């Protein structure tokens, strides 16, 4: 794997693994902006991007606009760029999408990284002014990447995007609950219709038998009394035929069986497959959408992260940004 931590081979990491895996390392910086680049790596690539964003920032500064301040939160889950006052997340860059990170060796303030956008799949270069701690931030991102990749290998990918998987399961449960309620309502409506039909078809003077105990749905089952032959109405027309009792009983039984089949927590879903369990499935058992995400992470980690020190200050506008 091409993890080119070129400046870390003879140094130790700056932070403890617990600080990056259980919490995050915060930094304050000024955000010069982001711009699209053609390549995921390369000194010339980031040099051109920095020059472009510095020039754009110089124009805005001449118009009275200040460079916005942001808060960086670096952890094994990614680099978050937040508004320091409202804590609103402006950008969330996952580590496996970051392919290049560099700081300016002649100007200790400037650092940059290239990240692949999750929606457009374009490579974006983010540039920051970090108040003389550019190298420290660059190395922190490198350490977080190293820890994230080790965690990915140790877990076998089972805990990747667990929140998304749990959200999918919760959505599935909600769908089953809604479907269960609809089926109960259908059973209730059908049994009500059968009781009404039973009253209309009972002979005069007969007494309707008492309702038996309720079923598992807290509903009173219908009584299969043989229907009487229909009688003509006063205008001589014949009322609609009464449905066959056997057909009605069969329909109710079918609905009950289907209702039982889609219980809130079924052992198998409607297609006969076992529900997805993010904590017990093995490699290759993920649903297609999750598996594609895992493949993407694997590809991102294999591409690696290149840490590099380079020179960005190539024009007279740099000292004024």
Tab-separated table of C-alpha atoms in Angstrom, residues 4-5 18 29 48 99 113 117 119 121 127 137 145 148 151 185 188 195 214 233 252 292 302 308 315:
chain	number	residue	atom	x	y	z
A	4	UNK	CA	3.908	7.640	1.899
A	5	UNK	CA	4.406	9.102	5.361
A	18	UNK	CA	-6.994	7.034	22.433
A	29	UNK	CA	-7.438	27.972	11.484
A	48	UNK	CA	-1.410	25.665	-8.173
A	99	UNK	CA	-5.102	11.233	-0.457
A	113	UNK	CA	-5.075	18.470	1.808
A	117	UNK	CA	-15.942	14.575	-2.720
A	119	UNK	CA	-21.249	13.244	-4.073
A	121	UNK	CA	-16.410	12.168	-6.898
A	127	UNK	CA	-6.331	25.315	1.997
A	137	UNK	CA	-1.906	19.520	11.777
A	145	UNK	CA	-5.152	7.946	8.827
A	148	UNK	CA	-8.075	4.354	10.935
A	151	UNK	CA	-8.790	-0.316	12.807
A	185	UNK	CA	-57.211	-2.801	10.075
A	188	UNK	CA	-61.015	-5.714	11.513
A	195	UNK	CA	-71.007	-9.384	11.447
A	214	UNK	CA	-61.297	-12.252	21.462
A	233	UNK	CA	-86.994	-6.049	-1.687
A	252	UNK	CA	-59.706	-13.937	6.972
A	292	UNK	CA	-19.975	-1.003	-2.091
A	302	UNK	CA	-4.974	1.192	-0.400
A	308	UNK	CA	4.718	16.091	2.224
A	315	UNK	CA	4.231	35.155	-5.538
